[in-house]
Amino acid sequence: PSVANVAFLLTDASTLDMEAVLNVVQTMKDDAGLTKKSFTVVAVGEIDDEVSEATYPYAVADLLSSSDGTGGDAAPPSMDYSTTIPQANSGAAATTAGTSIPADATYSREESFRLVATCLGLECGRNKALAFAAVDNVNATSYKLVKGLREAGYGWDQELQFMVDGGAKNYDQAVEEYKARHPEEERVMMSADEKLEEAIADAMARQQAENEEALRRMETKAAIDSEFLLEMSEESITAGDWA
């Protein structure tokens, strides 16, 4: 039997470079550059057996988002982490060339397995190479979002889809748009929790609208393809072109 979906878990990936990721991706493509198998790559720091899953919020970045696919040098995508759990050095966290994972970062073994399994089943993880890092900086956007989603009762798959689909970026954009709509500074009267809830709601509504539009385009294309095949079949029958 053939394999249609493949998942990779890359551990101790703080030294991972973009070229290595692209080499893995290339094995999933044919000579024409088309994807033969659906793949998901999850990269984390050094495995930690002592930390249970969901102990800390996380930041996530798409390792392929800054690459043009040619294998040339590309700056690693940004990751909103500030401080990771734990740090071998007491100084500020630093990323190594070609990766978004901070040097000396560690990650829960339990959660890393759950990440790769969940991403494999989500459309947002399809043909993606994702880097995850634990976060304990309470002022980091990723920390606020993951903590807020968990406290609001969202499921693991909903949380992960939101974060992978640009949750932190969409949140920051929603905050800026809200400020533009309310120049009278009424936000000063809102509590921190209310601000977070409204920004998350705006970001999720935008994400939902984008997903619905993508689905509508896919359904339209499928209908056009089906109609074309039907017309071709009718023409063959009329012409007496029997198989």
XYZ file of N, CA and C in Angstrom:
729
model
N 0.820 -1.197 0.000
C 0.000 0.000 0.000
C 0.863 1.260 0.000
N 0.383 2.316 -0.638
C 1.146 3.550 -0.720
C 0.888 4.417 0.505
N 1.843 5.287 0.814
C 1.734 6.207 1.946
C 1.352 7.579 1.415
N 0.259 8.148 1.933
C -0.227 9.435 1.434
C 0.160 10.589 2.340
N 0.307 10.339 3.654
C 0.616 11.397 4.614
C 1.826 10.995 5.447
N 2.777 11.917 5.580
C 4.003 11.646 6.310
C 4.235 12.750 7.334
N 4.618 12.371 8.554
C 4.904 13.341 9.603
C 6.322 13.134 10.123
N 7.038 14.233 10.360
C 8.389 14.186 10.883
C 8.447 14.986 12.187
N 9.076 14.435 13.197
C 9.349 15.167 14.432
C 10.853 15.339 14.536
N 11.319 16.583 14.436
C 12.744 16.890 14.517
C 13.041 17.435 15.905
N 13.786 16.697 16.693
C 14.118 17.112 18.057
C 15.515 17.711 18.105
N 15.778 18.476 19.177
C 17.063 19.151 19.344
C 17.404 19.936 18.082
N 16.413 20.712 17.603
C 16.507 21.341 16.285
C 16.978 22.789 16.324
N 17.623 23.197 17.410
C 18.074 24.585 17.487
C 19.145 24.903 16.455
N 19.805 23.864 15.913
C 20.819 24.077 14.885
C 20.288 23.789 13.487
N 18.982 23.593 13.388
C 18.372 23.274 12.086
C 18.518 24.446 11.123
N 18.933 24.169 9.874
C 19.012 25.224 8.874
C 17.939 25.012 7.800
N 17.648 26.069 7.076
C 16.582 26.025 6.093
C 16.869 25.028 4.979
N 18.122 24.878 4.606
C 18.464 23.955 3.525
C 18.102 22.527 3.893
N 18.334 22.159 5.164
C 18.001 20.806 5.606
C 16.500 20.563 5.529
N 15.718 21.560 5.917
C 14.261 21.432 5.850
C 13.818 21.279 4.404
N 14.372 22.075 3.527
C 13.986 22.013 2.119
C 14.363 20.675 1.493
N 15.469 20.095 1.923
C 15.864 18.785 1.406
C 14.824 17.734 1.763
N 14.273 17.821 2.970
C 13.223 16.895 3.374
C 11.985 17.107 2.516
N 11.633 18.376 2.316
C 10.443 18.696 1.538
C 10.572 18.211 0.104
N 11.762 18.333 -0.469
C 11.959 17.948 -1.862
C 11.677 16.465 -2.083
N 11.904 15.628 -1.087
C 11.638 14.198 -1.242
C 10.148 13.915 -1.360
N 9.316 14.880 -0.997
C 7.871 14.722 -1.080
C 7.317 15.200 -2.419
N 8.193 15.632 -3.334
C 7.736 16.191 -4.603
C 8.244 15.366 -5.773
N 7.505 15.454 -6.899
C 7.935 14.751 -8.100
C 8.801 15.674 -8.946
N 9.170 15.211 -10.151
C 10.066 15.993 -11.004
C 9.457 17.319 -11.437
N 8.130 17.406 -11.438
C 7.463 18.636 -11.849
C 7.259 19.589 -10.672
N 7.715 19.198 -9.496
C 7.567 20.062 -8.332
C 6.238 19.926 -7.620
N 5.423 18.952 -8.021
C 4.122 18.749 -7.396
C 4.260 17.829 -6.186
N 3.503 18.112 -5.143
C 3.580 17.332 -3.922
C 2.951 15.960 -4.123
N 3.740 14.908 -3.918
C 3.245 13.533 -4.055
C 2.592 13.046 -2.770
N 3.128 13.487 -1.650
C 2.617 13.076 -0.349
C 2.388 14.318 0.512
N 1.347 14.287 1.301
C 1.104 15.356 2.256
C 2.077 15.174 3.422
N 2.782 16.230 3.791
C 3.777 16.099 4.845
C 3.572 17.158 5.934
N 4.049 16.829 7.105
C 4.059 17.757 8.229
C 5.379 17.589 8.964
N 6.109 18.689 9.133
C 7.366 18.679 9.872
C 7.185 19.522 11.134
N 7.461 18.940 12.286
C 7.414 19.664 13.564
C 8.815 19.644 14.165
N 9.362 20.826 14.401
C 10.710 20.952 14.959
C 10.630 21.552 16.353
N 11.317 20.947 17.297
C 11.341 21.431 18.686
C 12.780 21.405 19.186
N 12.988 21.915 20.390
C 14.312 21.896 20.993
C 14.638 20.541 21.579
N 15.562 20.518 22.516
C 15.945 19.265 23.163
C 14.766 18.697 23.946
N 14.550 17.404 23.834
C 13.410 16.759 24.486
C 13.579 16.760 26.008
N 12.482 17.098 26.701
C 12.455 17.115 28.162
C 11.410 16.108 28.633
N 11.851 15.061 29.309
C 10.937 14.028 29.788
C 10.252 14.407 31.099
N 10.686 15.474 31.746
C 10.151 15.843 33.047
C 8.950 16.778 32.962
N 8.750 17.390 31.835
C 7.685 18.390 31.679
C 6.487 17.765 30.984
N 5.320 17.891 31.577
C 4.096 17.361 30.985
C 3.598 18.291 29.881
N 2.744 17.757 29.001
C 2.187 18.585 27.945
C 1.303 19.669 28.525
N 1.222 20.788 27.809
C 0.392 21.933 28.176
C 0.859 22.617 29.461
N 2.106 22.362 29.872
C 2.628 23.044 31.054
C 2.878 24.514 30.757
N 3.389 24.806 29.571
C 3.690 26.178 29.176
C 3.003 26.506 27.847
N 2.684 27.774 27.631
C 2.272 28.193 26.286
C 3.460 28.040 25.326
N 3.202 28.233 24.050
C 4.249 28.055 23.054
C 4.147 29.128 21.975
N 5.245 29.312 21.281
C 5.274 30.150 20.078
C 5.531 29.228 18.898
N 5.007 29.590 17.743
C 5.175 28.751 16.560
C 5.537 29.617 15.363
N 6.396 29.088 14.499
C 6.782 29.788 13.268
C 6.886 28.780 12.137
N 6.529 29.220 10.933
C 6.623 28.376 9.740
C 8.030 28.504 9.167
N 8.805 27.433 9.211
C 10.187 27.477 8.747
C 10.301 27.700 7.247
N 9.238 27.398 6.497
C 9.290 27.544 5.044
C 8.764 28.889 4.572
N 8.194 29.681 5.458
C 7.524 30.910 5.035
C 8.479 31.943 4.484
N 9.741 31.939 4.936
C 10.692 32.952 4.479
C 11.571 32.468 3.353
N 11.303 31.237 2.884
C 12.141 30.670 1.826
C 11.436 30.734 0.485
N 12.197 30.968 -0.571
C 11.624 31.000 -1.923
C 11.652 29.625 -2.564
N 12.135 28.630 -1.823
C 12.141 27.266 -2.350
C 13.363 26.933 -3.178
N 14.303 27.867 -3.281
C 15.485 27.625 -4.099
C 16.651 27.108 -3.284
N 16.484 27.158 -1.947
C 17.579 26.685 -1.115
C 18.598 27.765 -0.830
N 18.356 29.008 -1.254
C 19.264 30.107 -0.983
C 19.153 30.563 0.451
N 20.041 31.481 0.844
C 20.018 31.980 2.206
C 18.746 32.760 2.450
N 18.161 32.552 3.596
C 16.943 33.271 3.960
C 16.945 33.491 5.453
N 16.467 34.649 5.873
C 16.400 34.942 7.299
C 15.355 34.067 7.950
N 15.639 33.572 9.152
C 14.643 32.735 9.822
C 13.413 33.538 10.164
N 12.214 32.953 10.076
C 11.006 33.681 10.425
C 11.004 34.039 11.898
N 10.323 35.119 12.249
C 10.329 35.582 13.628
C 9.471 34.685 14.498
N 9.874 34.572 15.758
C 9.098 33.819 16.740
C 8.979 34.664 17.991
N 7.768 34.804 18.473
C 7.492 35.623 19.637
C 7.685 34.796 20.902
N 8.903 34.779 21.444
C 9.158 33.933 22.600
C 9.769 34.701 23.782
N 10.812 35.487 23.570
C 11.517 36.260 24.587
C 12.253 35.379 25.598
N 11.561 34.485 26.274
C 12.211 33.608 27.242
C 11.670 32.199 27.064
N 12.553 31.222 26.996
C 12.119 29.844 26.800
C 12.348 29.018 28.056
N 11.790 27.833 28.099
C 11.820 26.970 29.278
C 12.581 25.684 28.988
N 13.577 25.297 29.774
C 14.388 26.234 30.546
C 15.523 26.745 29.690
N 16.355 27.604 30.201
C 17.514 28.128 29.484
C 18.785 27.621 30.149
N 19.684 27.096 29.362
C 20.964 26.653 29.919
C 21.791 27.868 30.343
N 21.612 28.961 29.618
C 22.321 30.200 29.951
C 21.347 31.182 30.569
N 21.840 32.022 31.423
C 20.969 32.984 32.107
C 20.688 34.212 31.260
N 21.424 34.378 30.172
C 21.233 35.549 29.337
C 20.009 35.420 28.463
N 19.786 36.407 27.573
C 18.621 36.385 26.681
C 18.734 35.244 25.703
N 17.583 34.705 25.328
C 17.571 33.604 24.374
C 18.048 34.074 23.018
N 18.714 33.195 22.283
C 19.198 33.544 20.953
C 18.892 32.409 20.005
N 18.582 32.748 18.764
C 18.333 31.717 17.769
C 19.586 31.493 16.946
N 19.737 30.281 16.445
C 20.867 29.974 15.584
C 20.461 30.200 14.141
N 21.449 30.275 13.268
C 21.183 30.601 11.871
C 20.243 29.591 11.247
N 19.230 30.085 10.546
C 18.348 29.242 9.773
C 17.227 28.589 10.555
N 17.059 28.934 11.829
C 15.986 28.341 12.604
C 15.360 29.368 13.522
N 14.108 29.128 13.922
C 13.425 30.026 14.834
C 13.463 29.516 16.269
N 14.060 28.371 16.500
C 14.103 27.805 17.835
C 15.301 28.371 18.593
N 15.082 28.930 19.774
C 16.194 29.508 20.538
C 17.234 28.454 20.908
N 18.476 28.883 20.964
C 19.539 27.980 21.384
C 19.277 27.520 22.813
N 19.586 26.268 23.091
C 19.422 25.652 24.415
C 17.965 25.479 24.817
N 17.043 25.649 23.895
C 15.625 25.479 24.226
C 15.298 23.999 24.404
N 14.351 23.707 25.289
C 13.874 22.335 25.480
C 12.370 22.305 25.260
N 11.843 21.087 25.071
C 10.405 20.965 24.834
C 9.907 19.638 25.409
N 8.691 19.650 25.921
C 8.084 18.461 26.518
C 7.965 17.336 25.494
N 8.403 16.134 25.883
C 8.282 14.984 24.985
C 6.808 14.692 24.702
N 5.978 14.684 25.739
C 4.562 14.397 25.577
C 3.921 15.376 24.595
N 4.216 16.654 24.783
C 3.577 17.651 23.927
C 4.107 17.600 22.506
N 5.381 17.294 22.341
C 5.936 17.224 20.985
C 5.263 16.118 20.183
N 5.001 14.954 20.822
C 4.292 13.875 20.143
C 2.871 14.301 19.792
N 2.228 15.008 20.704
C 0.856 15.438 20.451
C 0.819 16.488 19.342
N 1.815 17.347 19.302
C 1.873 18.367 18.253
C 1.938 17.729 16.866
N 2.855 16.783 16.687
C 3.032 16.197 15.358
C 1.800 15.385 14.964
N 1.170 14.707 15.926
C -0.026 13.921 15.609
C -1.197 14.827 15.252
N -1.356 15.928 15.983
C -2.473 16.844 15.731
C -2.273 17.604 14.429
N -1.063 18.075 14.187
C -0.785 18.826 12.955
C -1.025 17.969 11.718
N -0.734 16.672 11.814
C -0.935 15.778 10.679
C -2.403 15.689 10.298
N -3.296 15.884 11.284
C -4.727 15.782 11.019
C -5.403 17.099 10.732
N -4.658 18.204 10.758
C -5.246 19.528 10.519
C -4.809 20.062 9.161
N -5.727 20.726 8.475
C -5.404 21.314 7.173
C -4.311 22.369 7.300
N -4.298 23.097 8.431
C -3.306 24.154 8.622
C -1.889 23.590 8.728
N -1.755 22.284 9.051
C -0.440 21.672 9.147
C -0.006 20.968 7.883
N -0.853 20.980 6.866
C -0.569 20.281 5.607
C 0.589 20.949 4.862
N 1.593 20.178 4.514
C 2.768 20.653 3.774
C 3.440 21.852 4.451
N 3.561 21.745 5.768
C 4.198 22.808 6.552
C 5.369 22.243 7.349
N 6.365 23.092 7.594
C 7.456 22.784 8.512
C 7.380 23.811 9.630
N 7.009 23.367 10.817
C 6.689 24.276 11.920
C 7.674 24.114 13.063
N 8.137 25.242 13.582
C 9.025 25.248 14.744
C 8.238 25.705 15.961
N 8.364 24.972 17.071
C 7.667 25.302 18.311
C 8.686 25.553 19.426
N 8.414 26.550 20.257
C 9.253 26.841 21.414
C 8.368 27.214 22.588
N 8.689 26.668 23.771
C 7.935 26.986 24.978
C 8.197 28.435 25.385
N 7.181 29.073 25.978
C 7.267 30.491 26.329
C 6.813 30.703 27.770
N 7.583 31.507 28.521
C 7.130 31.872 29.859
C 7.083 33.378 30.074
N 7.334 34.138 29.028
C 7.254 35.593 29.120
C 5.788 36.017 29.046
N 5.221 36.479 30.146
C 3.795 36.787 30.208
C 3.418 37.950 29.306
N 4.385 38.724 28.851
C 4.097 39.856 27.972
C 4.166 39.486 26.489
N 4.607 38.279 26.190
C 4.690 37.846 24.790
C 3.287 37.579 24.259
N 3.036 37.979 23.032
C 1.717 37.785 22.426
C 1.328 36.314 22.407
N 2.269 35.451 22.037
C 1.965 34.020 21.969
C 1.558 33.476 23.336
N 2.220 33.931 24.383
C 1.879 33.488 25.737
C 0.443 33.894 26.065
N 0.105 35.138 25.810
C -1.232 35.637 26.123
C -2.306 34.870 25.345
N -2.036 34.626 24.067
C -3.043 33.968 23.234
C -3.283 32.520 23.659
N -2.217 31.755 23.819
C -2.380 30.343 24.191
C -3.037 30.230 25.564
N -2.588 31.030 26.498
C -3.174 31.008 27.840
C -4.652 31.404 27.781
N -4.969 32.449 26.992
C -6.350 32.899 26.867
C -7.255 31.860 26.232
N -6.765 31.185 25.197
C -7.549 30.151 24.524
C -7.826 28.973 25.459
N -6.829 28.593 26.231
C -7.008 27.472 27.160
C -7.998 27.837 28.263
N -7.881 29.043 28.797
C -8.793 29.457 29.863
C -10.219 29.624 29.344
N -10.353 29.943 28.048
C -11.680 30.123 27.450
C -12.330 28.779 27.102
N -11.596 27.681 27.235
C -12.169 26.361 27.012
C -12.029 25.817 25.604
N -11.193 26.420 24.762
C -11.004 25.899 23.409
C -10.237 24.576 23.462
N -10.555 23.677 22.525
C -9.893 22.393 22.456
C -8.482 22.511 21.920
N -7.705 21.417 22.089
C -6.310 21.420 21.641
C -6.199 21.674 20.150
N -7.044 21.010 19.344
C -6.957 21.192 17.901
C -7.349 22.611 17.493
N -8.341 23.206 18.172
C -8.744 24.584 17.875
C -7.634 25.558 18.222
N -7.017 25.335 19.364
C -5.906 26.185 19.797
C -4.756 26.124 18.802
N -4.394 24.904 18.413
C -3.258 24.727 17.518
C -3.541 25.308 16.139
N -4.748 25.100 15.627
C -5.093 25.649 14.323
C -5.032 27.172 14.337
N -5.525 27.767 15.414
C -5.507 29.228 15.520
C -4.077 29.760 15.519
N -3.197 29.130 16.285
C -1.824 29.611 16.384
C -1.051 29.377 15.093
N -1.224 28.211 14.463
C -0.508 27.911 13.223
C -0.994 28.805 12.086
N -2.277 29.134 12.091
C -2.850 29.980 11.042
C -2.558 31.460 11.258
N -1.510 31.776 11.984
C -1.112 33.169 12.154
C -1.778 33.855 13.320
N -2.051 33.112 14.391
C -2.760 33.672 15.528
C -2.119 34.916 16.108
N -0.803 34.872 16.351
C -0.119 36.017 16.954
C -0.141 37.232 16.011
N 0.116 36.965 14.730
C 0.120 38.052 13.749
C -1.271 38.654 13.604
N -2.287 37.797 13.514
C -3.660 38.286 13.386
C -4.103 39.049 14.630
N -3.646 38.591 15.778
C -3.984 39.275 17.027
C -3.423 40.695 17.029
N -2.139 40.810 16.702
C -1.518 42.139 16.682
C -2.205 43.055 15.674
N -2.584 42.486 14.524
C -3.277 43.279 13.514
C -4.647 43.728 14.009
N -5.347 42.814 14.696
C -6.668 43.152 15.230
C -6.570 44.264 16.267
N -5.527 44.228 17.092
C -5.329 45.269 18.101
C -5.110 46.623 17.436
N -4.262 46.644 16.397
C -3.990 47.909 15.706
C -5.247 48.444 15.014
N -6.035 47.542 14.414
C -7.267 47.979 13.753
C -8.271 48.511 14.770
N -8.311 47.882 15.935
C -9.226 48.347 16.977
C -8.822 49.738 17.457
N -7.538 49.957 17.635
C -7.070 51.273 18.056
C -7.447 52.332 17.027
N -7.358 51.968 15.725
C -7.698 52.921 14.672
C -9.183 53.244 14.679
N -10.025 52.257 15.036
C -11.471 52.475 15.079
C -11.914 53.227 16.330
N -11.066 53.248 17.353
C -11.443 53.872 18.624
C -10.376 54.863 19.073
N -10.212 55.941 18.332
C -9.180 56.926 18.693
C -9.491 57.685 19.982
N -10.729 57.573 20.452
C -11.115 58.309 21.660
C -10.568 57.679 22.931
N -9.747 56.624 22.785
C -9.090 56.008 23.930
C -10.065 55.327 24.890
N -11.181 54.811 24.375
C -12.111 54.106 25.236
C -11.525 52.800 25.747
N -10.491 52.312 25.070
C -9.881 51.059 25.490
C -9.254 51.158 26.872
N -8.971 52.378 27.314
C -8.398 52.557 28.637
C -9.366 52.065 29.702
N -10.662 52.108 29.393
C -11.688 51.713 30.344
C -11.885 50.193 30.378
N -11.308 49.484 29.442
C -11.493 48.040 29.373
C -10.443 47.330 30.215
N -10.820 46.201 30.789
C -9.865 45.394 31.535
C -8.950 44.657 30.553
N -7.844 44.147 31.062
C -6.908 43.410 30.203
C -7.575 42.180 29.606
N -8.418 41.487 30.392
C -9.105 40.290 29.899
C -10.084 40.642 28.788
N -10.789 41.757 28.921
C -11.750 42.175 27.893
C -11.040 42.524 26.599
N -9.911 43.193 26.705
C -9.132 43.532 25.515
C -8.660 42.265 24.807
N -8.180 41.301 25.588
C -7.696 40.054 25.008
C -8.818 39.290 24.324
N -9.975 39.190 24.991
C -11.106 38.456 24.427
C -11.587 39.086 23.122
N -11.671 40.414 23.081
C -12.150 41.075 21.873
C -11.164 40.917 20.728
N -9.875 41.038 21.028
C -8.866 40.892 19.978
C -8.855 39.462 19.438
N -8.977 38.471 20.330
C -9.020 37.072 19.884
C -10.238 36.833 19.016
N -11.399 37.380 19.433
C -12.631 37.195 18.660
C -12.486 37.786 17.258
N -11.893 38.989 17.169
C -11.692 39.623 15.866
C -10.763 38.786 14.989
N -9.672 38.293 15.581
C -8.706 37.519 14.815
C -9.312 36.201 14.334
N -10.087 35.546 15.190
C -10.694 34.269 14.808
C -11.778 34.470 13.757
N -12.510 35.593 13.840
C -13.530 35.875 12.831
C -12.879 36.089 11.469
N -11.746 36.777 11.447
C -11.042 37.010 10.186
C -10.532 35.684 9.626
N -9.988 34.835 10.506
C -9.488 33.532 10.069
C -10.613 32.671 9.514
N -11.777 32.681 10.171
C -12.915 31.903 9.713
C -13.374 32.355 8.333
N -13.395 33.683 8.133
C -13.809 34.223 6.842
C -12.848 33.787 5.738
N -11.544 33.783 6.042
C -10.552 33.357 5.058
C -10.713 31.879 4.727
N -10.973 31.063 5.761
C -11.162 29.626 5.530
C -12.394 29.354 4.673
N -13.490 30.085 4.936
C -14.711 29.905 4.170
C -14.521 30.317 2.716
N -13.762 31.386 2.492
C -13.513 31.831 1.127
C -12.667 30.810 0.373
N -11.668 30.237 1.047
C -10.832 29.210 0.417
C -11.660 27.979 0.066
N -12.571 27.589 0.959
C -13.434 26.438 0.697
C -14.366 26.713 -0.478
N -14.898 27.953 -0.550
C -15.789 28.309 -1.652
C -15.055 28.218 -2.992
N -13.798 28.670 -3.037
C -13.028 28.594 -4.280
C -12.764 27.150 -4.683
N -12.471 26.292 -3.676
C -12.231 24.883 -3.975
C -13.490 24.206 -4.512
N -14.659 24.522 -3.941
C -15.913 23.928 -4.394
C -16.252 24.392 -5.808
N -15.986 25.666 -6.092
C -16.250 26.190 -7.436
C -15.377 25.505 -8.469
N -14.094 25.328 -8.139
C -13.170 24.652 -9.066
C -13.598 23.211 -9.292
N -14.007 22.528 -8.220
C -14.425 21.130 -8.349
C -15.659 21.013 -9.239
N -16.605 21.969 -9.101
C -17.811 21.945 -9.919
C -17.481 22.167 -11.388
N -16.543 23.090 -11.667
C -16.147 23.364 -13.050
C -15.468 22.144 -13.663
N -14.572 21.502 -12.893
C -13.876 20.310 -13.387
C -14.875 19.191 -13.675
N -15.865 19.010 -12.801
C -16.857 17.952 -12.978
C -17.691 18.205 -14.225
N -18.080 19.468 -14.436
C -18.884 19.806 -15.611
C -18.095 19.579 -16.899
N -16.795 19.907 -16.876
C -15.947 19.713 -18.048
C -15.837 18.230 -18.398
N -15.628 17.394 -17.379
C -15.513 15.951 -17.621
C -16.812 15.375 -18.160
N -17.954 15.879 -17.672
C -19.247 15.405 -18.147
C -19.444 15.759 -19.614
N -19.070 16.974 -19.974
C -19.203 17.409 -21.362
C -18.317 16.564 -22.280
N -17.094 16.278 -21.856
C -16.186 15.460 -22.651
C -16.757 14.056 -22.837
N -17.374 13.505 -21.789
C -17.954 12.172 -21.881
C -19.116 12.153 -22.855
N -19.975 13.174 -22.824
C -21.121 13.243 -23.723
C -20.679 13.373 -25.174
N -19.618 14.146 -25.408
C -19.108 14.317 -26.767
C -18.564 12.995 -27.304
N -17.904 12.223 -26.421
C -17.346 10.940 -26.865
C -18.463 9.967 -27.237
N -19.537 9.958 -26.462
C -20.656 9.058 -26.744
C -21.319 9.432 -28.066
N -21.532 10.751 -28.282
C -22.154 11.227 -29.503
C -21.352 10.837 -30.739
N -20.051 10.898 -30.606
C -19.191 10.598 -31.756
C -18.990 9.103 -31.958
N -19.576 8.304 -31.064
C -19.448 6.858 -31.184
C -18.075 6.347 -30.792
N -17.381 7.155 -29.928
C -16.029 6.767 -29.518
C -16.136 5.869 -28.288
N -16.463 4.606 -28.526
C -16.652 3.676 -27.395
C -15.323 3.047 -27.020
N -15.164 2.823 -25.707
C -13.921 2.220 -25.225
C -13.944 0.720 -25.502
